[in-house]
Amino acid sequence: MEEYVGLGEFEFGYSELQEGRLHISPSPSKRHMIGSGELFVQLRSQVPADLIAIQDLDVDLGLASEAEPGFSRRPDLVVARRSALKREGMLRASDVVVIVEIVSPGSKRTDRVVKRSEYSDVGIPHYWIVDLDEPVSLIACRLVDGGYVDDGEVVDEFRADAPFPVRVDLNALG
């Protein structure tokens, strides 16, 4: 994991680490970035004081020991415990309360299957999958007995009481 952190930022695109293998993806589209930014703006004012919304930040999933190949993901947005900002290094999965992925054309299966599995394996309580294709939708997964359950795709407006009261105008994302 130290070697991965030492790579720093790439000029184009972003990187993730999966079982010690570096995956470099193209930079997100303008539409993707606008959707992510709008979601951040909507969430920022609704997040309780002990939490913070952060865009595009590496998360150490902690799926492997120090001696084994690591796992790191760079979700579009996380809501994490504010206290985690005091610690040096990557954000840890145990710091994350909500993790959000915005589906890209090349990431549909990864976001809906692979990352869903990884994020539930490490105990992230809430995973939101946003699809900007019309109609813009959100699947809110919540951790129950070690796996995610959801109530299907929501369009127009997303509302939830957990992990904090939140309302998202999905039409504003697209």
Coordinates of C-alpha atoms in Angstrom, one line a residue:
M1 CA 0.0 0.0 0.0
E2 CA 2.9 2.4 0.7
E3 CA 4.1 2.0 -2.9
Y4 CA 0.7 2.9 -4.2
V5 CA 0.5 6.0 -2.0
G6 CA 3.9 7.0 -3.1
L7 CA 2.8 7.1 -6.8
G8 CA 1.1 10.4 -6.2
E9 CA -1.3 11.9 -8.7
F10 CA -1.5 10.9 -12.3
E11 CA -1.7 13.7 -14.9
F12 CA -4.7 12.2 -16.7
G13 CA -7.3 9.9 -15.2
Y14 CA -7.3 8.3 -11.8
S15 CA -6.0 5.1 -10.2
E16 CA -7.3 2.4 -7.9
L17 CA -5.6 -0.6 -6.4
Q18 CA -7.3 -4.0 -6.7
E19 CA -5.4 -7.0 -5.2
G20 CA -2.1 -5.1 -5.6
R21 CA -2.8 -4.3 -9.3
L22 CA -2.9 -0.7 -10.4
H23 CA -5.9 0.2 -12.5
I24 CA -5.8 3.5 -14.3
S25 CA -9.1 4.8 -15.7
P26 CA -9.7 7.8 -17.9
S27 CA -10.8 11.0 -16.3
P28 CA -14.6 11.2 -15.8
S29 CA -16.7 13.1 -18.4
K30 CA -17.9 16.6 -17.9
R31 CA -21.4 15.4 -17.2
H32 CA -20.1 13.0 -14.6
M33 CA -18.1 15.7 -12.8
I34 CA -21.1 18.1 -12.9
G35 CA -23.3 15.4 -11.4
S36 CA -20.7 14.7 -8.7
G37 CA -20.3 18.3 -7.9
E38 CA -24.1 18.9 -7.6
L39 CA -24.5 15.9 -5.4
F40 CA -21.7 17.2 -3.1
V41 CA -23.3 20.6 -2.9
Q42 CA -26.7 19.1 -2.0
L43 CA -25.2 16.8 0.6
R44 CA -22.8 19.3 2.2
S45 CA -25.5 21.2 4.0
Q46 CA -27.3 18.1 5.2
V47 CA -24.4 16.2 6.7
P48 CA -24.3 16.4 10.5
A49 CA -21.4 18.3 12.2
D50 CA -19.5 15.1 13.1
L51 CA -19.4 14.0 9.5
I52 CA -17.9 15.5 6.3
A53 CA -18.6 15.1 2.6
I54 CA -15.5 14.7 0.5
Q55 CA -15.2 14.3 -3.3
D56 CA -12.8 12.0 -5.2
L57 CA -10.5 10.7 -2.4
D58 CA -8.7 7.4 -2.0
V59 CA -10.1 5.0 0.5
D60 CA -7.9 2.1 1.9
L61 CA -10.3 -0.8 2.0
G62 CA -8.1 -2.8 4.3
L63 CA -9.0 -6.1 2.6
A64 CA -5.4 -7.3 2.9
S65 CA -2.7 -7.3 5.5
E66 CA 0.4 -5.0 5.1
A67 CA 2.3 -7.9 3.5
E68 CA -0.3 -8.7 1.0
P69 CA -1.4 -6.8 -2.2
G70 CA -3.7 -4.0 -1.2
F71 CA -7.1 -2.6 -2.2
S72 CA -7.8 1.1 -2.7
R73 CA -10.8 2.7 -4.3
R74 CA -11.4 6.3 -5.3
P75 CA -15.2 6.8 -5.1
D76 CA -16.8 9.9 -6.4
L77 CA -17.9 11.0 -3.0
V78 CA -17.7 9.8 0.6
V79 CA -19.3 10.9 3.8
A80 CA -16.8 10.2 6.5
R81 CA -16.3 10.8 10.2
R82 CA -14.7 14.3 10.6
S83 CA -12.3 12.9 13.2
A84 CA -10.6 10.8 10.4
L85 CA -9.2 14.1 9.0
K86 CA -6.8 14.4 11.9
R87 CA -5.0 11.2 11.0
E88 CA -2.3 11.1 8.2
G89 CA -2.6 8.9 5.2
M90 CA -5.5 7.6 3.3
L91 CA -9.0 7.5 4.5
R92 CA -9.8 4.1 5.9
A93 CA -13.0 2.1 5.1
S94 CA -13.8 2.2 8.8
D95 CA -14.0 6.0 8.7
V96 CA -16.6 6.0 5.9
V97 CA -20.4 6.1 6.6
V98 CA -21.6 6.6 3.0
I99 CA -19.7 5.8 -0.2
V100 CA -21.1 7.0 -3.5
E101 CA -20.2 5.9 -7.0
I102 CA -21.5 7.5 -10.1
V103 CA -21.7 4.9 -12.9
S104 CA -19.6 5.6 -16.0
P105 CA -20.1 3.7 -19.3
G106 CA -17.1 1.5 -18.5
S107 CA -17.8 0.9 -14.8
K108 CA -21.4 -0.4 -14.7
R109 CA -20.6 -3.9 -13.7
T110 CA -17.7 -2.8 -11.4
D111 CA -19.9 -0.3 -9.6
R112 CA -23.0 -2.6 -9.3
V113 CA -21.2 -5.9 -8.5
V114 CA -17.5 -5.7 -7.7
K115 CA -17.5 -2.5 -5.6
R116 CA -20.8 -3.4 -4.0
S117 CA -19.2 -6.6 -2.8
E118 CA -16.0 -5.0 -1.7
Y119 CA -17.7 -2.2 0.2
S120 CA -20.0 -4.6 2.0
D121 CA -17.1 -6.9 2.9
V122 CA -15.3 -4.0 4.7
G123 CA -18.5 -2.9 6.5
I124 CA -19.3 0.4 4.9
P125 CA -22.8 1.0 6.2
H126 CA -24.3 2.8 3.1
Y127 CA -23.4 2.5 -0.6
W128 CA -25.2 4.7 -3.1
I129 CA -25.0 4.0 -6.8
V130 CA -26.0 6.9 -9.0
D131 CA -26.7 6.5 -12.7
L132 CA -26.8 9.7 -14.7
D133 CA -28.5 8.0 -17.7
E134 CA -32.1 9.3 -18.1
P135 CA -33.9 9.1 -15.9
V136 CA -31.2 9.9 -13.3
S137 CA -31.5 7.3 -10.6
L138 CA -30.0 6.2 -7.2
I139 CA -29.8 2.8 -5.6
A140 CA -29.3 3.2 -1.8
C141 CA -27.7 0.0 -0.4
R142 CA -27.6 -0.5 3.4
L143 CA -25.6 -3.0 5.2
V144 CA -27.7 -5.8 6.8
D145 CA -26.1 -8.9 8.3
G146 CA -22.8 -8.4 6.4
G147 CA -24.4 -7.8 2.9
Y148 CA -26.2 -4.9 1.2
V149 CA -29.9 -4.8 0.6
D150 CA -31.7 -2.1 -1.3
D151 CA -35.2 -1.0 -2.3
G152 CA -34.4 -0.6 -6.0
E153 CA -33.8 2.4 -8.1
V154 CA -35.2 5.8 -7.1
V155 CA -35.8 8.5 -9.6
D156 CA -36.7 12.2 -9.2
E157 CA -36.0 12.6 -5.5
F158 CA -34.1 10.4 -3.0
R159 CA -35.0 10.7 0.7
A160 CA -33.6 8.7 3.7
D161 CA -33.5 9.0 7.4
A162 CA -30.3 7.0 7.8
P163 CA -27.5 7.5 8.3
F164 CA -28.8 11.1 8.6
P165 CA -31.9 12.8 7.3
V166 CA -31.2 13.6 3.6
R167 CA -33.0 14.7 0.5
V168 CA -31.4 14.7 -3.0
D169 CA -32.9 16.2 -6.1
L170 CA -31.8 13.6 -8.6
N171 CA -33.0 15.6 -11.6
A172 CA -30.5 18.4 -10.7
L173 CA -27.6 15.9 -11.1
G174 CA -28.1 15.3 -14.8

